Short mmCIF file of C-alpha atoms and ligand atoms in Angstrom, two decimals:
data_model
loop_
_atom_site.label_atom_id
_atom_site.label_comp_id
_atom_site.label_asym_id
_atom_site.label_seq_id
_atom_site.Cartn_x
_atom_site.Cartn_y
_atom_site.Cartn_z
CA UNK A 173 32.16 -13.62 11.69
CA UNK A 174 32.90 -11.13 8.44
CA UNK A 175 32.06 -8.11 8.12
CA UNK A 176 29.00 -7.40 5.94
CA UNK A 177 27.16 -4.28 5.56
CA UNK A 178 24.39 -3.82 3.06
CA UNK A 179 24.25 -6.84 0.92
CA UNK A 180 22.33 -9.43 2.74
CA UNK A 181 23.91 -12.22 4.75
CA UNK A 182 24.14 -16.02 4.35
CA UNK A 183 26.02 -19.20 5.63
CA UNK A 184 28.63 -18.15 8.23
CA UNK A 185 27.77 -14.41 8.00
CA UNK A 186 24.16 -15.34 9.15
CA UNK A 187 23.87 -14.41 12.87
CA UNK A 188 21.28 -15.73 15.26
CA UNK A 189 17.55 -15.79 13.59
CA UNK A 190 17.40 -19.50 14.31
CA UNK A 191 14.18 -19.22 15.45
CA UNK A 192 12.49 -17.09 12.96
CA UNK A 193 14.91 -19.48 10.66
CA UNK A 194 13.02 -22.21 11.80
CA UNK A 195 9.89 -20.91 12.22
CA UNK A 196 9.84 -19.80 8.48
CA UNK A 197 10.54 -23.26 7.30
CA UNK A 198 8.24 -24.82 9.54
CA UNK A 199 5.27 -22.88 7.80
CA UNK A 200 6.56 -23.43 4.51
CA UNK A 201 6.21 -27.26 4.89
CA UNK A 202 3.03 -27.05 6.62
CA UNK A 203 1.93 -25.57 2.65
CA UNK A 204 1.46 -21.77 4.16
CA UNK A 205 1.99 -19.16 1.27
CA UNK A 206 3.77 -16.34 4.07
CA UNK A 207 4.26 -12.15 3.92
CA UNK A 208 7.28 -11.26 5.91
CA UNK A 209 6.62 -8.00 8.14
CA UNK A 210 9.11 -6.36 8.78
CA UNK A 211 10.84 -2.88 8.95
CA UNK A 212 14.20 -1.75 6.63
CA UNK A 213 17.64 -3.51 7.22
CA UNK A 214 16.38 -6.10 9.75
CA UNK A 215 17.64 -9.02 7.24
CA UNK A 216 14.55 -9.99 5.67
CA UNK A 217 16.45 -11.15 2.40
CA UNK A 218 19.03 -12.20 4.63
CA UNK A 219 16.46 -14.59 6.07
CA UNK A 220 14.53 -15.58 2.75
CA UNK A 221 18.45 -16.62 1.16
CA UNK A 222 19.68 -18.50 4.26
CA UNK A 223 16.28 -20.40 4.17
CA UNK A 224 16.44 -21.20 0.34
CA UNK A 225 19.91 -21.73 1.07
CA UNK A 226 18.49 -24.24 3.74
CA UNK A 227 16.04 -26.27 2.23
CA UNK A 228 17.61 -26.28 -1.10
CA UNK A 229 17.30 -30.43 -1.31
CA UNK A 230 13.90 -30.57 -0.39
CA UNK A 231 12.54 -27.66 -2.38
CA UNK A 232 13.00 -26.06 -6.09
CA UNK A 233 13.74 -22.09 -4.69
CA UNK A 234 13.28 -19.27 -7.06
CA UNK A 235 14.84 -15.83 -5.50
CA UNK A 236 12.96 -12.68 -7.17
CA UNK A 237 13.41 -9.08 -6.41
CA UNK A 238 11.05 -6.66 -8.33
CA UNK A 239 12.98 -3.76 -7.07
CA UNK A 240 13.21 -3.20 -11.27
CA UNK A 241 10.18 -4.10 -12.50
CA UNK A 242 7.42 -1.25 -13.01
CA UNK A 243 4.67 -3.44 -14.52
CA UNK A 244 3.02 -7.12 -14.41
CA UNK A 245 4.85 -8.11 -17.43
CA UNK A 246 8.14 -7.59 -16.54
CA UNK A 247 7.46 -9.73 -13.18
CA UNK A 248 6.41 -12.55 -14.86
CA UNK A 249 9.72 -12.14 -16.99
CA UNK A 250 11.77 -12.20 -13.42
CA UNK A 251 9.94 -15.18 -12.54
CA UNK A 252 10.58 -17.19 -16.03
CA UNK A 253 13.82 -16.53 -15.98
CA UNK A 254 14.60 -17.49 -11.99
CA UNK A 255 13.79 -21.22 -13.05
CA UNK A 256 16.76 -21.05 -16.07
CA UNK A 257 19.17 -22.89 -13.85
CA UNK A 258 16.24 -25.39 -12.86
CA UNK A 259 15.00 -28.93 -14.94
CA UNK A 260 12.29 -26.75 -15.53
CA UNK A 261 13.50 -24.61 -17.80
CA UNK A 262 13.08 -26.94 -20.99
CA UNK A 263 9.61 -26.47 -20.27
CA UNK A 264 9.21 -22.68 -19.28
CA UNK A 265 11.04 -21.74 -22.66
CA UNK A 266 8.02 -23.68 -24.29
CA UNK A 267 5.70 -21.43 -23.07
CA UNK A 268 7.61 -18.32 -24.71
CA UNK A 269 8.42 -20.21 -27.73
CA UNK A 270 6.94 -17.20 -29.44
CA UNK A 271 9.97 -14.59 -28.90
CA UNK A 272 12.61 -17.46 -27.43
CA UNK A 273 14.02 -19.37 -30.15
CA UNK A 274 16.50 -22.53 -29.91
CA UNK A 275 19.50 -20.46 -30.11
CA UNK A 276 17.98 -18.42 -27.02
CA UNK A 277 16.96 -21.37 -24.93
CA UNK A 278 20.82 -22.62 -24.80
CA UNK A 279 21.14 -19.90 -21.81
CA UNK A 280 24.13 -19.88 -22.12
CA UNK A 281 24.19 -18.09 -25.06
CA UNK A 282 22.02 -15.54 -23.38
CA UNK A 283 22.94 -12.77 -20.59
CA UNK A 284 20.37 -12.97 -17.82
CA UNK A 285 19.38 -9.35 -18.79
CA UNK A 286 18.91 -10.49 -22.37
CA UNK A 287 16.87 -12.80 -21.54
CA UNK A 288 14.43 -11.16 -19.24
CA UNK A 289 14.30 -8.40 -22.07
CA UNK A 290 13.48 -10.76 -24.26
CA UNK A 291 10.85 -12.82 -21.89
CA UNK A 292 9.26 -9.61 -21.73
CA UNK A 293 8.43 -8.82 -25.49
CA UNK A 294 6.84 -12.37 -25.57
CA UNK A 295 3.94 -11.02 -23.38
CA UNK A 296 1.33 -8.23 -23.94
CA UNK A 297 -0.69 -6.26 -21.65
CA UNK A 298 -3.68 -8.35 -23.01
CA UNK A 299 -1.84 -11.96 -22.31
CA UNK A 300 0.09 -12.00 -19.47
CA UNK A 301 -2.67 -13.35 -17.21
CA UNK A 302 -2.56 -16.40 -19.73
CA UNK A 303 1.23 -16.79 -19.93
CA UNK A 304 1.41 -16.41 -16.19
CA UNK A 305 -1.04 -19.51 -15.50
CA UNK A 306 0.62 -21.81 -17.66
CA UNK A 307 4.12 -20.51 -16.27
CA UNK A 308 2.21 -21.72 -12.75
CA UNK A 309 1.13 -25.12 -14.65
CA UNK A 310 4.54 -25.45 -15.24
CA UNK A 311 6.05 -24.71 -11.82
CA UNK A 312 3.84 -27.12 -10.00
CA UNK A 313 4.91 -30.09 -12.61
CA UNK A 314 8.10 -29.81 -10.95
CA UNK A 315 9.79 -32.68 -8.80
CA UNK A 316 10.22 -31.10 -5.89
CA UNK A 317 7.74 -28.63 -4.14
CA UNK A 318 8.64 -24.97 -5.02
CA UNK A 319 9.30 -21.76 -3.22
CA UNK A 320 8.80 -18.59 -4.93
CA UNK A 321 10.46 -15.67 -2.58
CA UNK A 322 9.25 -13.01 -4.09
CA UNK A 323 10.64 -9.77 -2.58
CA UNK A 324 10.43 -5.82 -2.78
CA UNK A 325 6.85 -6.89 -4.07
CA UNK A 326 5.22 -3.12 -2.20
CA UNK A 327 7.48 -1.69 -4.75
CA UNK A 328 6.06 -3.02 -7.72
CA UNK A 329 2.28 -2.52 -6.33
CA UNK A 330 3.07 1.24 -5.66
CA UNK A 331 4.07 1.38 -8.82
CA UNK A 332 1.15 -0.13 -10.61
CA UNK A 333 -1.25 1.82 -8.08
CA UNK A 334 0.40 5.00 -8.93
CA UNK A 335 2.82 4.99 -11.93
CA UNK A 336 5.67 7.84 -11.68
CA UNK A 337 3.15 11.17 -11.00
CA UNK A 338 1.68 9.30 -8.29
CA UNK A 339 -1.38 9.89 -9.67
CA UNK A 340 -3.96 6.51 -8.54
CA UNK A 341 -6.36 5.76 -11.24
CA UNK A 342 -8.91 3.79 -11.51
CA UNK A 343 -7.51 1.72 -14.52
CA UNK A 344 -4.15 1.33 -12.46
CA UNK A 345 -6.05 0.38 -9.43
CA UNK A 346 -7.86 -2.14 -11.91
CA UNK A 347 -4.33 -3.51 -13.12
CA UNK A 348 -3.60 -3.81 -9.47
CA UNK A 349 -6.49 -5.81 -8.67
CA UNK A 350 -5.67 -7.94 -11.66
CA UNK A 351 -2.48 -8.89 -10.71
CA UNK A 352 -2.39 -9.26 -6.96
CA UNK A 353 -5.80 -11.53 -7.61
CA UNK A 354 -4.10 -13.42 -10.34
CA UNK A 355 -1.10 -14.04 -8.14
CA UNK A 356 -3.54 -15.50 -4.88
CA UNK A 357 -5.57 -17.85 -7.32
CA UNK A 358 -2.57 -19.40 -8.77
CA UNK A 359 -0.84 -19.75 -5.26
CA UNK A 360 -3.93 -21.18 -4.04
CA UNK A 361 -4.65 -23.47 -7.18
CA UNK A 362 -0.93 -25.14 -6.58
CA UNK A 363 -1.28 -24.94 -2.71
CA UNK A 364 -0.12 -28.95 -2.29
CA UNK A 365 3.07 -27.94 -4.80
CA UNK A 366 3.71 -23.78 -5.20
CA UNK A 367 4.47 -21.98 -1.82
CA UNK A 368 4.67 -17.98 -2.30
CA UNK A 369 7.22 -15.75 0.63
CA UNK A 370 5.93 -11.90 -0.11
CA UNK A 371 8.07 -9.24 1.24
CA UNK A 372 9.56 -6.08 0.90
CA UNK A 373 10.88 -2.87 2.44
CA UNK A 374 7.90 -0.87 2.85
CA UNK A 375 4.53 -2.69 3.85
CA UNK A 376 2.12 -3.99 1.80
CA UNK A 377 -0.64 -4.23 3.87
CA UNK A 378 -1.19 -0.31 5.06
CA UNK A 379 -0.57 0.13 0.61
CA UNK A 380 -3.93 -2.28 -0.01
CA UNK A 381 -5.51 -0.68 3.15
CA UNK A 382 -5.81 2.64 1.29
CA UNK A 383 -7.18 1.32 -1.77
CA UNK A 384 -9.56 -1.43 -0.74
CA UNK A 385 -7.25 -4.39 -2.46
CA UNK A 386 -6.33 -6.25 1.26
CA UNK A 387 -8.70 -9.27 0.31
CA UNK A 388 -6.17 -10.02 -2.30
CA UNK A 389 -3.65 -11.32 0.52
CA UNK A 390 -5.23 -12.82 2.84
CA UNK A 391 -4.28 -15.80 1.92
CA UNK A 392 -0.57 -14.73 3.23
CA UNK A 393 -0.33 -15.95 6.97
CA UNK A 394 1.96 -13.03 8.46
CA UNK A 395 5.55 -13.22 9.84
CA UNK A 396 7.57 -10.75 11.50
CA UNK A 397 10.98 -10.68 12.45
CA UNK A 398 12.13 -8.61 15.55
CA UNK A 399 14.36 -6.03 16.55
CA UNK A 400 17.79 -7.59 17.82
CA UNK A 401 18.05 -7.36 21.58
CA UNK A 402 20.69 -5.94 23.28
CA UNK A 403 22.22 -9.71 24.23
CA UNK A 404 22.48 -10.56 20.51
CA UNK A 405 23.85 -7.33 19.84
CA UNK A 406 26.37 -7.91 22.35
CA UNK A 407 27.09 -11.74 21.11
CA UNK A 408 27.13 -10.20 17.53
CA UNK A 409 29.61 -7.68 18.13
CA UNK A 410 31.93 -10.33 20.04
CA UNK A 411 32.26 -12.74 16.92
CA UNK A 412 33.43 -9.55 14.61
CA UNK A 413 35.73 -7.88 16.84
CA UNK A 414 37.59 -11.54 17.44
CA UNK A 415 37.52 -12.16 13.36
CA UNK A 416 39.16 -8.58 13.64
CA UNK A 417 41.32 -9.31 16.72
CA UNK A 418 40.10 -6.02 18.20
CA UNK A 419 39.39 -5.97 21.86
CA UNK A 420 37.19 -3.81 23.76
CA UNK A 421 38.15 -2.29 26.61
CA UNK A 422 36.38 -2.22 30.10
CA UNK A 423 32.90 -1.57 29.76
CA UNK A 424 33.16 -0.20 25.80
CA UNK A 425 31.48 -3.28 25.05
CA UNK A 426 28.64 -2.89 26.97
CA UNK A 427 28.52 1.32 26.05
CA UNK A 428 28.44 -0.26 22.08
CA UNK A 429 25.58 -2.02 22.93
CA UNK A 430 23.61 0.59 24.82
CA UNK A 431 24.42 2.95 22.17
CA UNK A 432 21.98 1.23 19.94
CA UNK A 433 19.58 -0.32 22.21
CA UNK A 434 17.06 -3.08 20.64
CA UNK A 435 18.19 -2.02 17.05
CA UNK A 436 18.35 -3.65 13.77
CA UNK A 437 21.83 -5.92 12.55
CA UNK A 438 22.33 -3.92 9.56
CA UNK A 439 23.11 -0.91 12.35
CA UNK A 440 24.94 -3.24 15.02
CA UNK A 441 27.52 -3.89 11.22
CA UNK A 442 27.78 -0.28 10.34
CA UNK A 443 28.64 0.75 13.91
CA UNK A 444 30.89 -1.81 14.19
CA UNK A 445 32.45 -1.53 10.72
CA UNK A 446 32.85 2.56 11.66
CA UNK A 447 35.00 1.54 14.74
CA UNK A 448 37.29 -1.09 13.09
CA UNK A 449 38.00 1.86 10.43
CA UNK A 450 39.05 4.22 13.26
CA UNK A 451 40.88 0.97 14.95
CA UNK A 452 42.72 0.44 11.36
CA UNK A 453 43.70 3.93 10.49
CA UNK A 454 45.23 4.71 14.39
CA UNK A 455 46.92 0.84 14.60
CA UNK A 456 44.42 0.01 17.87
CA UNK A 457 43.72 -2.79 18.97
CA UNK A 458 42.30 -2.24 21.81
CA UNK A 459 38.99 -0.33 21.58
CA UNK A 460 38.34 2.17 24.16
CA UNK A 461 35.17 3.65 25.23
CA UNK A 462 35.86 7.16 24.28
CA UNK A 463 36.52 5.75 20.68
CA UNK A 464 33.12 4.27 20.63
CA UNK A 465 31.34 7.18 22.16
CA UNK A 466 33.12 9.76 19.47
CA UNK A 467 32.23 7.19 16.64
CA UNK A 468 28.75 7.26 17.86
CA UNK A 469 28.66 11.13 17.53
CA UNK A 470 30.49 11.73 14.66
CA UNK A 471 30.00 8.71 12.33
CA UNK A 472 26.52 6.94 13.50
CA UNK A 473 24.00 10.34 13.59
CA UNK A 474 25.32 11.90 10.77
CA UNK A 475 23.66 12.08 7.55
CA UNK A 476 26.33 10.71 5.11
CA UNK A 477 26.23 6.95 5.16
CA UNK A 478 23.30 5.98 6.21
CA UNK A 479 21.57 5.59 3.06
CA UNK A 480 18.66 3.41 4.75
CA UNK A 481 17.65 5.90 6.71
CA UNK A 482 17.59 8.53 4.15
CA UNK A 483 16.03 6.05 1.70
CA UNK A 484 13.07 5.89 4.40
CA UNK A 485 12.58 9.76 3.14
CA UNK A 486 12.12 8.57 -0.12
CA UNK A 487 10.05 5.66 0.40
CA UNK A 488 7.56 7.55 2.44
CA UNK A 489 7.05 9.65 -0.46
CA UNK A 490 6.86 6.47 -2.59
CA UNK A 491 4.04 5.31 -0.77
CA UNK A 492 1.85 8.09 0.47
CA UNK A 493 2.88 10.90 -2.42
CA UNK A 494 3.69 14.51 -2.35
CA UNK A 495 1.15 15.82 -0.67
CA UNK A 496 1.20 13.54 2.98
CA UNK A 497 5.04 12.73 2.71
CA UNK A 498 5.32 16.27 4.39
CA UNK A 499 2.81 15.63 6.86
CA UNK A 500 5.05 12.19 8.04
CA UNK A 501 7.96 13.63 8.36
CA UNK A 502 6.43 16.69 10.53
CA UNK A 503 5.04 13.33 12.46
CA UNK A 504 8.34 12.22 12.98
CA UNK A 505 10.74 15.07 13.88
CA UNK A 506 8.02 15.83 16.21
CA UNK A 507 8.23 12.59 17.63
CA UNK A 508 12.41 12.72 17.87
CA UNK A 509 12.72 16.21 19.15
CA UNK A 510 9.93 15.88 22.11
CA UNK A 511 10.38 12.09 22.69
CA UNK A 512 6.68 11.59 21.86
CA UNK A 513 3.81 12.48 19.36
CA UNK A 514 0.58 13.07 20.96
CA UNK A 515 -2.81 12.88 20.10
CA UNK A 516 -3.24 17.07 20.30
CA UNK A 517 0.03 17.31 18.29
CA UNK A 518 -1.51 15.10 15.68
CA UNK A 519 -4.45 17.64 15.52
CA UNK A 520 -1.97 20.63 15.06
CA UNK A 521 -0.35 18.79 12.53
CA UNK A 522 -3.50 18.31 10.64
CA UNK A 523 -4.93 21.47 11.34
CA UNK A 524 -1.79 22.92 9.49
CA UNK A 525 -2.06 20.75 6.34
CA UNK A 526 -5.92 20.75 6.00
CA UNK A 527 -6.20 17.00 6.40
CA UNK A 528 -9.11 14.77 7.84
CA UNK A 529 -7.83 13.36 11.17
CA UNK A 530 -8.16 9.70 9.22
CA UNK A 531 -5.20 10.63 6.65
CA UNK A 532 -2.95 11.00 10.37
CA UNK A 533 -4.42 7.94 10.99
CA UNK A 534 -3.31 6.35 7.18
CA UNK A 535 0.18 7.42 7.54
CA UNK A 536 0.75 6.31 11.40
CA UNK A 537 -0.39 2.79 10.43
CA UNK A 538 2.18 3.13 7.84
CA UNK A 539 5.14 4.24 10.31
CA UNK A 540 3.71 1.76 12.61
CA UNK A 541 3.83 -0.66 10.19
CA UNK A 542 7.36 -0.24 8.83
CA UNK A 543 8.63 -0.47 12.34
CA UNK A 544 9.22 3.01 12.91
CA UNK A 545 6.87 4.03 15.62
CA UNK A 546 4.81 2.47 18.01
CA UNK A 547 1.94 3.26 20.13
CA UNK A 548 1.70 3.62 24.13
CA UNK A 549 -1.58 4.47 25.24
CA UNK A 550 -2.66 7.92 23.25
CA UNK A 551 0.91 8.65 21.90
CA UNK A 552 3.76 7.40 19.60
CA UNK A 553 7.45 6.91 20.21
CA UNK A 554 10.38 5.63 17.97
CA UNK A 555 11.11 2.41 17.90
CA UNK A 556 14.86 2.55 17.68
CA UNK A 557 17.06 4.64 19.90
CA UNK A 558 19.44 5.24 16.86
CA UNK A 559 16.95 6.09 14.14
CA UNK A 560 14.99 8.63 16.79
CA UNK A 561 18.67 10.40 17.59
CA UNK A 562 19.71 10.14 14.01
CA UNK A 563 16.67 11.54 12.80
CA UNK A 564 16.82 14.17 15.77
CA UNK A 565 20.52 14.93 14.66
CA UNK A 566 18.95 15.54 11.01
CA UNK A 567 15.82 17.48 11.29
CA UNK A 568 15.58 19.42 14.61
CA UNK A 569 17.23 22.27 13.39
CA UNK A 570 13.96 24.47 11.99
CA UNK A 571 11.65 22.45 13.41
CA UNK A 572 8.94 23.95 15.52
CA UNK A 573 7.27 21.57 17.76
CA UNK A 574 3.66 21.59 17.52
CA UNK A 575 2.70 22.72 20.90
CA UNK A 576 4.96 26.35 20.05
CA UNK A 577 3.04 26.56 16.30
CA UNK A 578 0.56 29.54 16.13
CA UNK A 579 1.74 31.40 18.75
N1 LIG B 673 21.17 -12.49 10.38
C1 LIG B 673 22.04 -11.50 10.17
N2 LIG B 673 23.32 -11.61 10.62
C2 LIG B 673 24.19 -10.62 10.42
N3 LIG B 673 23.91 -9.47 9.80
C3 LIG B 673 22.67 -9.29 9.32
C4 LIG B 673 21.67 -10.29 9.48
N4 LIG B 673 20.54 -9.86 8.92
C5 LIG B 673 20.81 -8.63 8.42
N5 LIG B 673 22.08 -8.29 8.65
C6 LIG B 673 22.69 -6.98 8.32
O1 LIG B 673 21.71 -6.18 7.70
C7 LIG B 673 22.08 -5.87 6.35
C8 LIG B 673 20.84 -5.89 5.48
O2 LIG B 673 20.32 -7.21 5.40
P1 LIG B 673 19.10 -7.53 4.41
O3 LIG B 673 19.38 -6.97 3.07
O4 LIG B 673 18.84 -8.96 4.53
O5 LIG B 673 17.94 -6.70 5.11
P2 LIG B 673 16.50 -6.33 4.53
O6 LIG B 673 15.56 -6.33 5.67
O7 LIG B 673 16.18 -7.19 3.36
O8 LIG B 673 16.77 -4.84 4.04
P3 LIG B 673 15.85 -3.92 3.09
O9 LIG B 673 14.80 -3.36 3.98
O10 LIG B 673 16.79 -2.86 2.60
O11 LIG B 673 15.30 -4.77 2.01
C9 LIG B 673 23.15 -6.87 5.98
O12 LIG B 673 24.08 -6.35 5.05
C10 LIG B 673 23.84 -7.08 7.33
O13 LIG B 673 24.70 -5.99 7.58
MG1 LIG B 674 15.66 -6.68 1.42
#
């Protein structure tokens, strides 16, 4: 098996998931409309392509990502212009004959940037909700039953809640509402023909939670896709190294694997991908465990290169704002450097911030959620081996554990 690490993985890069593979496709043709919970880099677009990728003769697929778009309009736009490869775009450009005209519906003559520019000026803040039905209309006259995977959607919802000062008003609350309600009554009007996959890399659920919009998905039945365990790891790490022709040595196999634990794939391809580099550069081919155990050290806890986990910094503050980001991250070095966040170092933690007890409570549903944490009896513990040490390796420096604060 290639190499891949970052963009997600199809065909014969795909390892293992055959289950939640499966299982996904299963629901979609008993009609379920599904969210995908998950946590970062566990291969949820991975798992939405290989399915499209899958079913692609049974069902019309239309691939979104609003990672871009920062209002309603411009994710109606991605979704009109996913079906310009399909027989139903002869019909779609009919709806936004007002700004396309027959020049523009060759797509051809069109970039796909163009053109979502373009589908965008042919809506208003006032008439989306109306071009968006009949775009639905439209959809469900379609041959074959259709798919929409529509992912990073948390993204887009943080954005309407809270615009760029992270400020929540009611009117963007409202606009919120509007959308995520429109978006259930269409998927629910076109049940028998119109099947939605929500996901994203931050979860939507603890988002609506806050603001009192979860109603408007529970018509999503939930599916989550697990942590890799240490035999798939293993299996995993055999196909590269023999696409590689690298061998490991004695038990530097099994140390590779217990380096990471139950982890996620996008970390079992970096690690990997980090040890064929030293491999390449010193003509190995044999991979000893000392190699492994330095790459470990040097390359796998330090900061540079590991985006993701940086980027979970940044989502954080995406989601809960300036003034509780801190708060998390306090939660989670304290959790990496003492193995454990208690109950009483919750309260210190609070204390320290002036925040209610039920904003702790907010934000651990939220790490929970995102597959950071988890909780054991009265206290929460990382999830991942790797992220707690990397995290550990990043932040323990001035940190002073709760029970040592005050005195
Ligand atoms: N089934 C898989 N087989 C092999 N590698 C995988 C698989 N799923 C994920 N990966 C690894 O994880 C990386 C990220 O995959 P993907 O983009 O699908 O994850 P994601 O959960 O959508 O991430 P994000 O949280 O950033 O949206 C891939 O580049 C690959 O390295
Ligand atoms: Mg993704």
């Amino acid at each position: 098996m290639k190499l891949t690490v970052g963009n997600p993985v199809k065909g014969e890069r795909f390892w293992n998931r055959e289950k939640e593979l499966n299982g996904l496709i299963q629901l979609l043709d008993e009609k379920a409309h599904v969210l995908i919970i998950a946590q970062r880099r566990i291969g949820k677009t991975s798992l939405m392509e290989q399915a499209a990728e899958t079913i692609k003769d049974r069902y019309l697929c239309l691939q979104i990502d609003l990672q871009s778009a920062h209002s309603v309009v411009d994710a109606i736009a991605e979704l009109a212009a996913a079906t310009r490869n399909s027989s139903l775009w002869e019909k779609i450009t009919g709806i936004f004959s007002n700004v396309l005209n027959n020049a523009a519906r060759q797509i051809d003559s069109l970039q796909l940037s163009e053109l979502k520019v373009t589908l965008r000026t042919g809506m208003t803040e006032g008439s989306w909700q109306a071009k968006g039905d009949q775009l639905f209309d439209k959809l469900a006259e379609s041959d074959k039953p259709v798919v929409i995977f529509l992912d990073e959607v948390p993204i887009l919802v943080s954005r309407l809640l809270k615009g760029s000062d992270y400020q929540m008003t009611p009117e963007r609350r409202g606009q919120t509402d509007a959308f995520l309600s429109w978006l259930r009554a269409n998927s629910l009007k076109h049940r028998e023909k119109i099947r939605l996959v929500v996901t994203g890399s931050i979860g939507l659920e603890p988002i609506l939670r806050q603001v009192g919009l979860s109603a408007t998905i529970n018509h999503l039945t939930p599916f989550s896709i697990g942590l890799w365990e240490p035999t798939v790891v293993k299996s995993c790490v055999e196909a590269l190294a023999e696409e590689y022709s690298l061998t490991f040595d004695g038990d530097a196999l099994e140390y590779f694997v217990d380096c990471l634990g139950r982890c996620v794939p996008y970390h079992v391809q970096l690690f990997f991908q980090q040890v064929r580099t030293v491999c390449v550069r010193e003509g190995l081919t044999h991979i000893p465990k000392t190699l492994v155990a330095e790459v470990y050290e040097r390359e796998m806890l330090a900061r540079r290169g590991h985006a993701e986990l940086s980027h979970l910094e940044e989502r954080l503050k995406l989601v809960l704002g300036p003034e509780l980001h801190p708060i998390a991250l306090e939660f989670l070095t304290e959790a990496a450097v003492t193995g454990k966040l208690s109950a009483a170092a919750i309260q210190v933690f609070c204390l320290e911030y002036k925040q209610p007890v039920v904003i702790a409570r907010e934000i651990l549903l939220i790490l929970e959620h995102d597959g950071y944490m988890y909780q054991q009896s009265n206290t929460y513990r990382f999830v991942s081996k790797l992220v707690q040490e990397w995290w550990r390796a990043q932040y323990s420096l001035l940190f002073v554990p709760a029970s040592a604060r005050g005195k």
